[in-house]
Amino acid sequence: MVTAVRGGIIVTSTDQYNADILIEGEKIAAIGKNLSYRADAVIDATGKYVFPGGVDGHTHFKAPFMGTVTTGFETTVGAIIGGTTTVIDFVPQSEGAGLVDSIIRHREESAEGKSVVDFGLHATVMDSRNSIFEEAPNLIKEGVPTLKVFMAYKGTPAYSSDETIFRLLRKAKDIGMLVMVHAEHADIIEVLRKQMMTEGKTEPKYHAMSRPPVAEAEATFRATMLAKAAEAPIFVVHVSCYDSMLRLRGARMEGISAFGETCPHYLILGVENLSRPDFEGAKYVCSPPLREAWNQEKLWEAVRNGWIQVVGSDHCGFNFKGQKELGRDDFTKIPNGCPGVENRLGLLYTYGVMAGRLSLGKMVDVFATTPAKIYGMYPQKGGLVVGGDADIVIFDPDWTGVISVKTSHQGLDFNPFEGLTQKGRVEKVLLRGTLSVDAASFVGNPGQGRFIKREPYGLAYAVSYAK
Ligand code: DUC
Ligand code: ZN
Ligand code: ZN
């Protein structure tokens, strides 16, 4: 099958130009002007932007968390309608199981045959037994060169001590693995949480007050120092605030290979949302929490200047009814996390590009290209590259609408971005050359997503430590 995408404005992380794209089978075969070809199908992209398919390196599908479970990979229909063609999902280590076994199980039981986007998997340490160190090379063999640890959640299996993280970093650098870190100071949070519960402060807003920016900043700094001591790269997920971003930026200025991600909810939503009446504030409970609004401009500035390199969704598919409601009388029981896998591109375009905060190229970079490079899947994913997968988004810049759960495809009963204006929208998406979204509706095949084995030594290894 030969498909041509004709007449669009191609936007990559570095260039913008008018050209046609020729697709043979699943791959991009040629990009150029006045190409001569005989195509089985021609897609007219005149007046539209043509972007690489998005890479969302931060999702939680079918993830057990705080006594409940997020929705599964079927809801990747929302991802592809939103222009994301690849997700990398976090796989919590199952109790008593190894990292590799947990990965294989999640892949076989939760993802394969269900995901409509291509997917990679990150390991997540939930049981810091010695075997995690021996297992790391086997993760690489399975195509999983990334592993997340939690500095928060002390007293639960998720928590990793500084010793564990330091040992993992030393191991990681020998094999090209990237250690990703949830950076929040566990003890500060525990003391504040207990104090608030004792004082009867049980509403959602106290979730944020028990996890102040200083707790995130301290842990971010500590994580970068552990990386420095190990001479290994580090990746800080979901940077939520200025204080934490400053630590990340400071580490980079010191020559530490420190990279980071923020998320649309930290760029766009403020902590005031946690005070919404009728327990609606619970919809906005995530960790780290939403921050005072002034942080948002600082985070945009960081994305614009490359101090934060990736925008991932941190999609957690919790419903309000029956799930967020679990914490009605106690904020510590509200499942942490916000949905958003569908909205990443629309929000970056509207509140980044159209608001004059990001160039189109920078948007593509943080949405698709740099995540693919950092996570070890470029140039197969994340670019418009001859020989790469034909994952292509055709974007209509002239559309204007309003985000609403009524028109969302995430399979949930709320959308945290409800009521926000969106400019531009995804009109068509090709996944490996197959038309999967047309007129903003899913037209692909159920379960069409494929597991992507990723390579070690991603972009974070391009920075070497000065001796
Ligand atoms: N960390 C995440 O990355 N996502 C949801 C909750 C959390 O603590
Ligand atoms: Zn986290
Ligand atoms: Zn997450």
Tab-separated table of C-alpha atoms and ligand atoms in Angstrom:
chain	number	residue	atom	x	y	z
A	1	MET	CA	0.000	0.000	0.000
A	2	VAL	CA	1.377	3.395	-1.020
A	3	THR	CA	-0.149	6.513	0.551
A	4	ALA	CA	0.690	10.125	-0.181
A	5	VAL	CA	0.057	13.014	2.191
A	6	ARG	CA	-0.091	15.970	-0.135
A	7	GLY	CA	0.133	19.729	0.221
A	8	GLY	CA	0.522	20.117	3.994
A	9	ILE	CA	2.819	22.317	6.047
A	10	ILE	CA	5.315	19.927	7.555
A	11	VAL	CA	6.475	20.893	11.034
A	12	THR	CA	9.325	19.087	12.751
A	13	SER	CA	11.293	20.100	15.817
A	14	THR	CA	13.745	21.935	13.553
A	15	ASP	CA	11.977	22.826	10.291
A	16	GLN	CA	8.748	24.051	8.735
A	17	TYR	CA	8.142	23.689	4.988
A	18	ASN	CA	5.615	22.662	2.378
A	19	ALA	CA	6.138	19.174	1.001
A	20	ASP	CA	4.498	15.832	0.300
A	21	ILE	CA	5.132	12.654	2.267
A	22	LEU	CA	5.161	9.291	0.576
A	23	ILE	CA	4.415	6.234	2.692
A	24	GLU	CA	5.164	2.678	1.642
A	25	GLY	CA	3.624	0.114	3.947
A	26	GLU	CA	4.369	1.231	7.489
A	27	LYS	CA	7.311	3.524	6.772
A	28	ILE	CA	7.964	6.989	5.413
A	29	ALA	CA	9.570	6.398	2.017
A	30	ALA	CA	10.160	9.948	0.809
A	31	ILE	CA	9.545	13.576	1.720
A	32	GLY	CA	9.798	16.268	-0.921
A	33	LYS	CA	8.246	18.641	-3.392
A	34	ASN	CA	6.929	17.469	-6.756
A	35	LEU	CA	7.530	13.812	-5.941
A	36	SER	CA	6.421	11.517	-8.714
A	37	TYR	CA	4.541	8.509	-7.447
A	38	ARG	CA	1.603	6.282	-8.028
A	39	ALA	CA	-0.309	6.135	-4.776
A	40	ASP	CA	-3.138	3.837	-3.717
A	41	ALA	CA	-4.473	6.628	-1.509
A	42	VAL	CA	-3.911	10.372	-1.442
A	43	ILE	CA	-4.622	12.441	1.656
A	44	ASP	CA	-5.057	16.126	0.965
A	45	ALA	CA	-3.450	18.172	3.756
A	46	THR	CA	-3.670	21.564	2.065
A	47	GLY	CA	-3.821	24.336	4.678
A	48	LYS	CA	-3.127	21.892	7.497
A	49	TYR	CA	-0.089	21.259	9.664
A	50	VAL	CA	1.595	17.876	9.399
A	51	PHE	CA	3.256	16.832	12.669
A	52	PRO	CA	4.978	13.629	13.752
A	53	GLY	CA	2.736	11.428	15.877
A	54	GLY	CA	3.051	12.308	19.551
A	55	VAL	CA	5.055	10.299	22.059
A	56	ASP	CA	3.519	10.403	25.521
A	57	GLY	CA	6.139	8.943	27.814
A	58	HIS	CA	3.979	9.056	30.908
A	59	THR	CA	0.754	7.068	31.187
A	60	HIS	CA	-0.766	4.772	33.786
A	61	PHE	CA	-3.134	2.266	32.198
A	62	LYS	CA	-4.593	-0.533	34.283
A	63	ALA	CA	-2.511	0.633	37.234
A	64	PRO	CA	-3.478	-0.436	40.745
A	65	PHE	CA	-3.187	2.586	42.987
A	66	MET	CA	-4.556	3.421	46.433
A	67	GLY	CA	-7.027	0.557	46.492
A	68	THR	CA	-8.409	1.100	43.011
A	69	VAL	CA	-7.304	0.660	39.387
A	70	THR	CA	-7.056	3.087	36.464
A	71	THR	CA	-8.852	2.395	33.194
A	72	GLY	CA	-7.038	0.245	30.654
A	73	PHE	CA	-5.370	0.465	27.260
A	74	GLU	CA	-8.730	0.516	25.442
A	75	THR	CA	-8.857	4.185	26.337
A	76	THR	CA	-5.864	4.855	24.088
A	77	VAL	CA	-8.589	5.751	21.571
A	78	GLY	CA	-8.450	9.096	23.359
A	79	ALA	CA	-4.676	9.208	22.886
A	80	ILE	CA	-4.788	8.727	19.131
A	81	ILE	CA	-7.686	11.149	18.647
A	82	GLY	CA	-5.502	13.647	20.484
A	83	GLY	CA	-2.539	13.052	18.152
A	84	THR	CA	-0.500	10.679	20.312
A	85	THR	CA	0.574	7.551	18.425
A	86	THR	CA	2.931	6.081	21.019
A	87	VAL	CA	2.601	5.871	24.782
A	88	ILE	CA	5.095	4.572	27.299
A	89	ASP	CA	3.209	3.124	30.213
A	90	PHE	CA	4.512	2.697	33.751
A	91	VAL	CA	4.381	-0.882	34.963
A	92	PRO	CA	4.277	-1.193	38.733
A	93	GLN	CA	6.270	-4.149	39.959
A	94	SER	CA	3.691	-6.670	41.217
A	95	GLU	CA	3.961	-7.736	44.836
A	96	GLY	CA	6.526	-10.499	45.202
A	97	ALA	CA	7.300	-10.465	41.468
A	98	GLY	CA	10.367	-9.325	39.587
A	99	LEU	CA	10.560	-6.288	37.320
A	100	VAL	CA	10.835	-8.347	34.136
A	101	ASP	CA	7.939	-10.657	35.041
A	102	SER	CA	5.797	-7.627	35.851
A	103	ILE	CA	6.633	-6.091	32.472
A	104	ILE	CA	5.827	-9.266	30.552
A	105	ARG	CA	2.565	-9.696	32.413
A	106	HIS	CA	1.438	-6.107	31.843
A	107	ARG	CA	2.366	-6.357	28.190
A	108	GLU	CA	0.517	-9.619	27.614
A	109	GLU	CA	-2.483	-9.168	29.889
A	110	SER	CA	-3.152	-5.434	29.776
A	111	ALA	CA	-1.678	-3.934	26.610
A	112	GLU	CA	-1.437	-6.352	23.706
A	113	GLY	CA	-4.639	-6.658	21.705
A	114	LYS	CA	-6.110	-3.658	23.506
A	115	SER	CA	-3.917	-0.653	22.772
A	116	VAL	CA	-4.742	1.264	19.602
A	117	VAL	CA	-1.447	3.168	19.777
A	118	ASP	CA	2.042	1.710	19.784
A	119	PHE	CA	3.402	1.323	23.269
A	120	GLY	CA	6.575	0.951	25.253
A	121	LEU	CA	6.792	0.130	28.939
A	122	HIS	CA	8.766	1.641	31.829
A	123	ALA	CA	9.638	-0.517	34.838
A	124	THR	CA	8.608	0.870	38.244
A	125	VAL	CA	10.342	-0.284	41.400
A	126	MET	CA	7.780	-1.279	44.036
A	127	ASP	CA	9.858	-3.779	45.943
A	128	SER	CA	13.460	-2.754	46.472
A	129	ARG	CA	14.829	-6.264	46.916
A	130	ASN	CA	18.346	-6.995	45.782
A	131	SER	CA	17.121	-8.756	42.679
A	132	ILE	CA	16.150	-5.451	41.067
A	133	PHE	CA	19.857	-4.754	40.577
A	134	GLU	CA	20.477	-8.095	38.904
A	135	GLU	CA	17.338	-7.728	36.834
A	136	ALA	CA	18.217	-4.410	35.229
A	137	PRO	CA	20.190	-5.907	32.274
A	138	ASN	CA	17.287	-8.223	31.518
A	139	LEU	CA	14.975	-5.238	31.288
A	140	ILE	CA	17.200	-3.870	28.531
A	141	LYS	CA	16.919	-7.202	26.693
A	142	GLU	CA	13.130	-6.871	26.913
A	143	GLY	CA	13.306	-3.427	25.278
A	144	VAL	CA	12.762	-1.553	28.535
A	145	PRO	CA	15.705	0.835	29.109
A	146	THR	CA	13.889	3.086	31.617
A	147	LEU	CA	12.986	2.550	35.232
A	148	LYS	CA	11.117	4.725	37.730
A	149	VAL	CA	11.681	5.025	41.454
A	150	PHE	CA	9.622	6.876	44.035
A	151	MET	CA	11.303	9.089	46.628
A	152	ALA	CA	7.799	9.718	48.054
A	153	TYR	CA	5.259	7.314	49.592
A	154	LYS	CA	7.409	6.179	52.542
A	155	GLY	CA	5.931	3.239	54.404
A	156	THR	CA	4.500	1.789	51.192
A	157	PRO	CA	6.206	-0.685	48.844
A	158	ALA	CA	6.621	2.095	46.279
A	159	TYR	CA	9.209	3.993	48.330
A	160	SER	CA	12.891	3.678	47.427
A	161	SER	CA	15.609	4.834	49.787
A	162	ASP	CA	18.511	7.014	48.695
A	163	GLU	CA	20.730	3.947	48.998
A	164	THR	CA	18.547	2.002	46.562
A	165	ILE	CA	18.432	4.914	44.124
A	166	PHE	CA	22.195	5.466	44.262
A	167	ARG	CA	22.901	1.781	43.704
A	168	LEU	CA	20.433	1.702	40.818
A	169	LEU	CA	21.995	4.773	39.215
A	170	ARG	CA	25.431	3.136	39.346
A	171	LYS	CA	24.055	-0.012	37.797
A	172	ALA	CA	22.074	1.951	35.205
A	173	LYS	CA	25.055	3.802	33.809
A	174	ASP	CA	26.869	0.532	33.086
A	175	ILE	CA	24.060	-0.616	30.810
A	176	GLY	CA	22.631	2.614	29.340
A	177	MET	CA	19.461	2.591	31.398
A	178	LEU	CA	17.714	5.821	32.392
A	179	VAL	CA	16.533	6.161	35.986
A	180	MET	CA	13.365	8.242	36.288
A	181	VAL	CA	12.425	9.690	39.619
A	182	HIS	CA	9.278	10.853	41.390
A	183	ALA	CA	10.917	13.549	43.489
A	184	GLU	CA	9.091	14.508	46.681
A	185	HIS	CA	10.551	14.431	50.188
A	186	ALA	CA	8.723	11.538	51.861
A	187	ASP	CA	9.213	12.598	55.487
A	188	ILE	CA	8.092	16.208	55.098
A	189	ILE	CA	4.916	14.926	53.473
A	190	GLU	CA	4.258	12.260	56.113
A	191	VAL	CA	4.574	14.714	58.998
A	192	LEU	CA	2.324	17.293	57.324
A	193	ARG	CA	-0.281	14.702	56.276
A	194	LYS	CA	-0.549	13.373	59.810
A	195	GLN	CA	-0.775	16.874	61.249
A	196	MET	CA	-3.577	17.811	58.879
A	197	MET	CA	-5.584	14.701	59.608
A	198	THR	CA	-5.153	15.252	63.357
A	199	GLU	CA	-6.431	18.796	62.930
A	200	GLY	CA	-9.469	17.526	61.009
A	201	LYS	CA	-8.281	19.095	57.758
A	202	THR	CA	-9.634	16.419	55.451
A	203	GLU	CA	-10.692	18.286	52.280
A	204	PRO	CA	-8.857	17.918	48.950
A	205	LYS	CA	-7.017	21.244	49.259
A	206	TYR	CA	-5.021	19.820	52.172
A	207	HIS	CA	-3.531	17.270	49.819
A	208	ALA	CA	-1.663	20.156	48.186
A	209	MET	CA	-0.801	21.789	51.511
A	210	SER	CA	0.760	18.557	52.757
A	211	ARG	CA	3.067	18.403	49.707
A	212	PRO	CA	4.653	21.880	49.501
A	213	PRO	CA	7.033	22.960	46.719
A	214	VAL	CA	10.001	22.734	49.101
A	215	ALA	CA	9.398	18.974	49.444
A	216	GLU	CA	9.621	18.600	45.675
A	217	ALA	CA	12.567	20.958	45.305
A	218	GLU	CA	14.611	19.207	47.976
A	219	ALA	CA	14.024	15.785	46.465
A	220	THR	CA	14.784	17.064	42.967
A	221	PHE	CA	18.069	18.491	44.202
A	222	ARG	CA	18.892	15.256	46.068
A	223	ALA	CA	18.088	13.147	43.007
A	224	THR	CA	20.456	15.208	40.863
A	225	MET	CA	23.197	14.923	43.501
A	226	LEU	CA	22.754	11.162	43.633
A	227	ALA	CA	23.112	11.173	39.839
A	228	LYS	CA	26.230	13.303	40.100
A	229	ALA	CA	27.729	10.958	42.671
A	230	ALA	CA	26.952	7.981	40.429
A	231	GLU	CA	28.012	9.838	37.254
A	232	ALA	CA	24.766	8.692	35.712
A	233	PRO	CA	21.977	10.552	33.928
A	234	ILE	CA	18.694	11.182	35.703
A	235	PHE	CA	15.192	12.084	34.564
A	236	VAL	CA	12.780	13.896	36.883
A	237	VAL	CA	9.147	13.188	36.012
A	238	HIS	CA	6.236	15.593	36.531
A	239	VAL	CA	8.091	18.762	37.585
A	240	SER	CA	5.255	20.880	38.978
A	241	CYS	CA	6.784	24.111	40.230
A	242	TYR	CA	9.395	26.817	39.868
A	243	ASP	CA	11.419	25.710	42.916
A	244	SER	CA	11.863	22.227	41.568
A	245	MET	CA	12.575	23.402	38.030
A	246	LEU	CA	15.325	25.670	39.405
A	247	ARG	CA	17.049	22.647	40.970
A	248	LEU	CA	16.869	20.764	37.690
A	249	ARG	CA	18.193	23.721	35.763
A	250	GLY	CA	20.947	24.244	38.332
A	251	ALA	CA	22.018	20.639	37.973
A	252	ARG	CA	22.264	21.002	34.208
A	253	MET	CA	24.319	24.172	34.612
A	254	GLU	CA	26.671	22.135	36.787
A	255	GLY	CA	27.127	19.627	33.985
A	256	ILE	CA	24.921	16.917	35.433
A	257	SER	CA	22.953	14.985	32.830
A	258	ALA	CA	19.603	15.908	34.350
A	259	PHE	CA	16.476	15.949	32.199
A	260	GLY	CA	12.864	16.560	33.135
A	261	GLU	CA	9.226	16.479	32.259
A	262	THR	CA	6.286	18.667	33.127
A	263	CYS	CA	2.622	18.022	32.344
A	264	PRO	CA	-0.238	20.070	30.857
A	265	HIS	CA	-2.032	20.250	34.207
A	266	TYR	CA	0.955	21.980	35.841
A	267	LEU	CA	1.238	24.387	32.896
A	268	ILE	CA	-2.433	25.306	32.831
A	269	LEU	CA	-4.276	24.471	36.080
A	270	GLY	CA	-3.704	26.018	39.509
A	271	VAL	CA	-4.110	24.823	43.082
A	272	GLU	CA	-7.344	26.810	43.504
A	273	ASN	CA	-9.096	23.982	41.661
A	274	LEU	CA	-8.713	21.765	44.737
A	275	SER	CA	-11.099	24.066	46.597
A	276	ARG	CA	-13.999	23.544	44.189
A	277	PRO	CA	-17.266	22.864	46.034
A	278	ASP	CA	-19.099	19.521	46.345
A	279	PHE	CA	-15.841	17.593	46.587
A	280	GLU	CA	-15.110	18.450	42.920
A	281	GLY	CA	-11.638	19.463	44.094
A	282	ALA	CA	-10.825	15.745	44.256
A	283	LYS	CA	-10.744	15.660	40.460
A	284	TYR	CA	-7.584	17.770	40.637
A	285	VAL	CA	-5.718	15.714	43.231
A	286	CYS	CA	-2.429	14.516	41.787
A	287	SER	CA	1.125	14.192	43.049
A	288	PRO	CA	3.012	16.425	43.038
A	289	PRO	CA	-0.020	18.694	43.473
A	290	LEU	CA	-1.184	21.606	41.365
A	291	ARG	CA	0.605	24.792	42.425
A	292	GLU	CA	-0.076	28.492	42.813
A	293	ALA	CA	-0.795	29.926	39.392
A	294	TRP	CA	2.378	32.029	39.131
A	295	ASN	CA	4.388	28.836	38.703
A	296	GLN	CA	2.756	28.203	35.335
A	297	GLU	CA	4.541	30.997	33.471
A	298	LYS	CA	7.843	29.834	34.978
A	299	LEU	CA	7.218	26.314	33.677
A	300	TRP	CA	6.325	27.590	30.200
A	301	GLU	CA	9.556	29.581	30.246
A	302	ALA	CA	11.449	26.429	31.201
A	303	VAL	CA	9.882	24.438	28.369
A	304	ARG	CA	10.574	27.243	25.893
A	305	ASN	CA	14.226	27.446	26.917
A	306	GLY	CA	14.907	23.728	27.104
A	307	TRP	CA	15.331	23.616	30.892
A	308	ILE	CA	12.479	21.108	30.875
A	309	GLN	CA	12.626	18.918	27.796
A	310	VAL	CA	9.434	16.855	27.741
A	311	VAL	CA	5.701	17.396	28.268
A	312	GLY	CA	3.976	14.125	29.174
A	313	SER	CA	0.378	13.684	30.290
A	314	ASP	CA	0.821	11.570	33.457
A	315	HIS	CA	-2.580	10.221	32.429
A	316	CYS	CA	-4.354	8.441	35.281
A	317	GLY	CA	-7.802	7.210	34.271
A	318	PHE	CA	-9.764	7.555	37.492
A	319	ASN	CA	-13.469	8.291	37.472
A	320	PHE	CA	-14.941	10.749	39.938
A	321	LYS	CA	-17.760	8.391	40.856
A	322	GLY	CA	-16.575	5.412	42.838
A	323	GLN	CA	-12.872	6.293	42.614
A	324	LYS	CA	-12.009	9.930	43.425
A	325	GLU	CA	-14.968	9.719	45.824
A	326	LEU	CA	-13.077	7.167	47.935
A	327	GLY	CA	-11.478	10.099	49.722
A	328	ARG	CA	-14.632	12.063	50.505
A	329	ASP	CA	-13.842	12.174	54.222
A	330	ASP	CA	-10.087	11.893	53.982
A	331	PHE	CA	-7.895	13.472	51.303
A	332	THR	CA	-5.212	10.813	51.869
A	333	LYS	CA	-7.591	8.274	50.295
A	334	ILE	CA	-8.227	10.212	47.069
A	335	PRO	CA	-6.503	8.328	44.225
A	336	ASN	CA	-3.682	10.559	43.002
A	337	GLY	CA	-3.653	11.466	39.336
A	338	CYS	CA	-5.400	13.341	36.532
A	339	PRO	CA	-6.479	12.164	33.087
A	340	GLY	CA	-5.200	13.999	30.004
A	341	VAL	CA	-3.764	11.663	27.364
A	342	GLU	CA	-6.230	13.064	24.804
A	343	ASN	CA	-5.607	16.747	25.475
A	344	ARG	CA	-1.821	17.164	25.394
A	345	LEU	CA	-1.471	18.482	21.822
A	346	GLY	CA	-4.613	20.642	21.862
A	347	LEU	CA	-3.476	22.292	25.091
A	348	LEU	CA	0.136	22.790	23.980
A	349	TYR	CA	-1.064	24.349	20.737
A	350	THR	CA	-3.693	26.597	22.336
A	351	TYR	CA	-1.915	27.701	25.521
A	352	GLY	CA	1.627	27.336	24.182
A	353	VAL	CA	1.791	28.223	20.488
A	354	MET	CA	-1.314	30.393	20.110
A	355	ALA	CA	-0.525	32.225	23.351
A	356	GLY	CA	2.939	33.089	22.044
A	357	ARG	CA	4.768	30.954	24.614
A	358	LEU	CA	6.152	28.255	22.310
A	359	SER	CA	7.164	28.060	18.680
A	360	LEU	CA	5.518	25.335	16.620
A	361	GLY	CA	8.868	23.561	16.388
A	362	LYS	CA	9.360	23.601	20.169
A	363	MET	CA	5.852	22.217	20.591
A	364	VAL	CA	6.650	19.307	18.287
A	365	ASP	CA	9.931	18.820	20.095
A	366	VAL	CA	8.444	18.416	23.596
A	367	PHE	CA	5.372	16.549	22.333
A	368	ALA	CA	7.101	13.977	20.135
A	369	THR	CA	10.764	14.282	19.198
A	370	THR	CA	12.694	14.753	22.421
A	371	PRO	CA	10.635	12.161	24.343
A	372	ALA	CA	11.408	9.666	21.565
A	373	LYS	CA	15.120	10.500	21.815
A	374	ILE	CA	15.290	10.381	25.600
A	375	TYR	CA	13.300	7.153	25.866
A	376	GLY	CA	15.289	5.352	23.138
A	377	MET	CA	12.871	5.123	20.210
A	378	TYR	CA	14.112	7.794	17.766
A	379	PRO	CA	14.084	7.859	14.717
A	380	GLN	CA	11.553	5.029	14.543
A	381	LYS	CA	9.193	7.295	16.495
A	382	GLY	CA	8.966	11.006	17.206
A	383	GLY	CA	9.983	12.512	13.861
A	384	LEU	CA	9.062	12.739	10.217
A	385	VAL	CA	12.048	10.805	8.984
A	386	VAL	CA	12.581	8.727	5.852
A	387	GLY	CA	12.772	5.135	7.097
A	388	GLY	CA	10.887	5.951	10.298
A	389	ASP	CA	7.386	4.757	11.146
A	390	ALA	CA	4.680	6.631	9.278
A	391	ASP	CA	3.034	8.012	12.428
A	392	ILE	CA	1.592	11.262	11.152
A	393	VAL	CA	-0.818	13.860	12.546
A	394	ILE	CA	-2.744	16.190	10.254
A	395	PHE	CA	-3.800	19.167	12.310
A	396	ASP	CA	-6.452	21.756	11.448
A	397	PRO	CA	-5.303	25.105	12.903
A	398	ASP	CA	-8.613	26.837	12.110
A	399	TRP	CA	-10.883	24.802	14.390
A	400	THR	CA	-12.039	26.296	17.699
A	401	GLY	CA	-14.003	24.467	20.377
A	402	VAL	CA	-14.361	23.814	24.077
A	403	ILE	CA	-12.942	20.838	25.976
A	404	SER	CA	-15.702	18.823	27.584
A	405	VAL	CA	-16.154	15.363	28.996
A	406	LYS	CA	-19.173	15.077	26.704
A	407	THR	CA	-16.914	15.048	23.661
A	408	SER	CA	-13.886	13.312	25.257
A	409	HIS	CA	-12.808	9.804	24.335
A	410	GLN	CA	-10.966	8.862	27.521
A	411	GLY	CA	-13.823	6.724	28.825
A	412	LEU	CA	-14.167	8.704	32.057
A	413	ASP	CA	-16.840	10.732	33.821
A	414	PHE	CA	-14.847	13.971	34.022
A	415	ASN	CA	-12.148	15.963	32.280
A	416	PRO	CA	-9.974	18.258	34.411
A	417	PHE	CA	-9.703	20.703	31.493
A	418	GLU	CA	-13.510	20.975	31.219
A	419	GLY	CA	-14.685	24.283	29.779
A	420	LEU	CA	-11.310	25.445	28.453
A	421	THR	CA	-11.167	26.771	24.916
A	422	GLN	CA	-9.154	24.749	22.443
A	423	LYS	CA	-7.820	26.186	19.211
A	424	GLY	CA	-6.941	23.774	16.440
A	425	ARG	CA	-7.552	20.054	16.509
A	426	VAL	CA	-6.314	16.792	15.136
A	427	GLU	CA	-8.164	15.938	11.961
A	428	LYS	CA	-6.420	12.810	10.757
A	429	VAL	CA	-3.842	10.418	12.218
A	430	LEU	CA	-1.888	7.650	10.567
A	431	LEU	CA	-0.335	4.942	12.706
A	432	ARG	CA	2.396	3.167	10.784
A	433	GLY	CA	0.683	4.245	7.569
A	434	THR	CA	-2.819	3.123	8.559
A	435	LEU	CA	-5.444	5.841	8.684
A	436	SER	CA	-6.653	5.631	12.279
A	437	VAL	CA	-8.350	8.976	12.864
A	438	ASP	CA	-10.442	10.686	10.222
A	439	ALA	CA	-12.581	13.781	10.748
A	440	ALA	CA	-11.522	13.625	14.410
A	441	SER	CA	-13.078	10.147	14.866
A	442	PHE	CA	-11.346	6.843	15.449
A	443	VAL	CA	-11.400	4.692	12.303
A	444	GLY	CA	-8.534	2.314	13.140
A	445	ASN	CA	-8.627	-1.284	14.304
A	446	PRO	CA	-9.110	-2.366	17.910
A	447	GLY	CA	-5.849	-3.584	19.381
A	448	GLN	CA	-3.755	-2.292	16.463
A	449	GLY	CA	-1.007	-0.983	18.777
A	450	ARG	CA	2.298	-2.819	18.814
A	451	PHE	CA	4.916	-3.168	21.542
A	452	ILE	CA	8.000	-1.092	20.756
A	453	LYS	CA	11.295	-2.446	22.002
A	454	ARG	CA	13.384	0.546	22.926
A	455	GLU	CA	17.159	0.992	22.874
A	456	PRO	CA	19.431	1.870	25.817
A	457	TYR	CA	21.754	4.900	25.793
A	458	GLY	CA	19.066	7.448	24.901
A	459	LEU	CA	19.601	11.187	24.672
A	460	ALA	CA	20.465	11.642	28.356
A	461	TYR	CA	23.638	9.646	27.673
A	462	ALA	CA	24.760	12.201	25.086
A	463	VAL	CA	25.817	14.415	28.017
A	464	SER	CA	29.050	13.130	29.464
A	465	TYR	CA	30.321	13.898	32.913
A	466	ALA	CA	33.235	16.279	33.181
A	467	LYS	CA	35.968	14.622	35.221
B	1	DUC	N1	3.093	9.617	40.329
B	1	DUC	C1	2.823	9.567	39.060
B	1	DUC	O1	3.734	9.607	38.265
B	1	DUC	N2	1.570	9.457	38.639
B	1	DUC	C2	0.488	9.350	39.494
B	1	DUC	C3	0.780	9.388	40.914
B	1	DUC	C4	2.198	9.552	41.258
B	1	DUC	O2	2.546	9.636	42.402
B	2	ZN	ZN	5.106	10.020	40.155
B	3	ZN	ZN	2.653	9.219	36.680
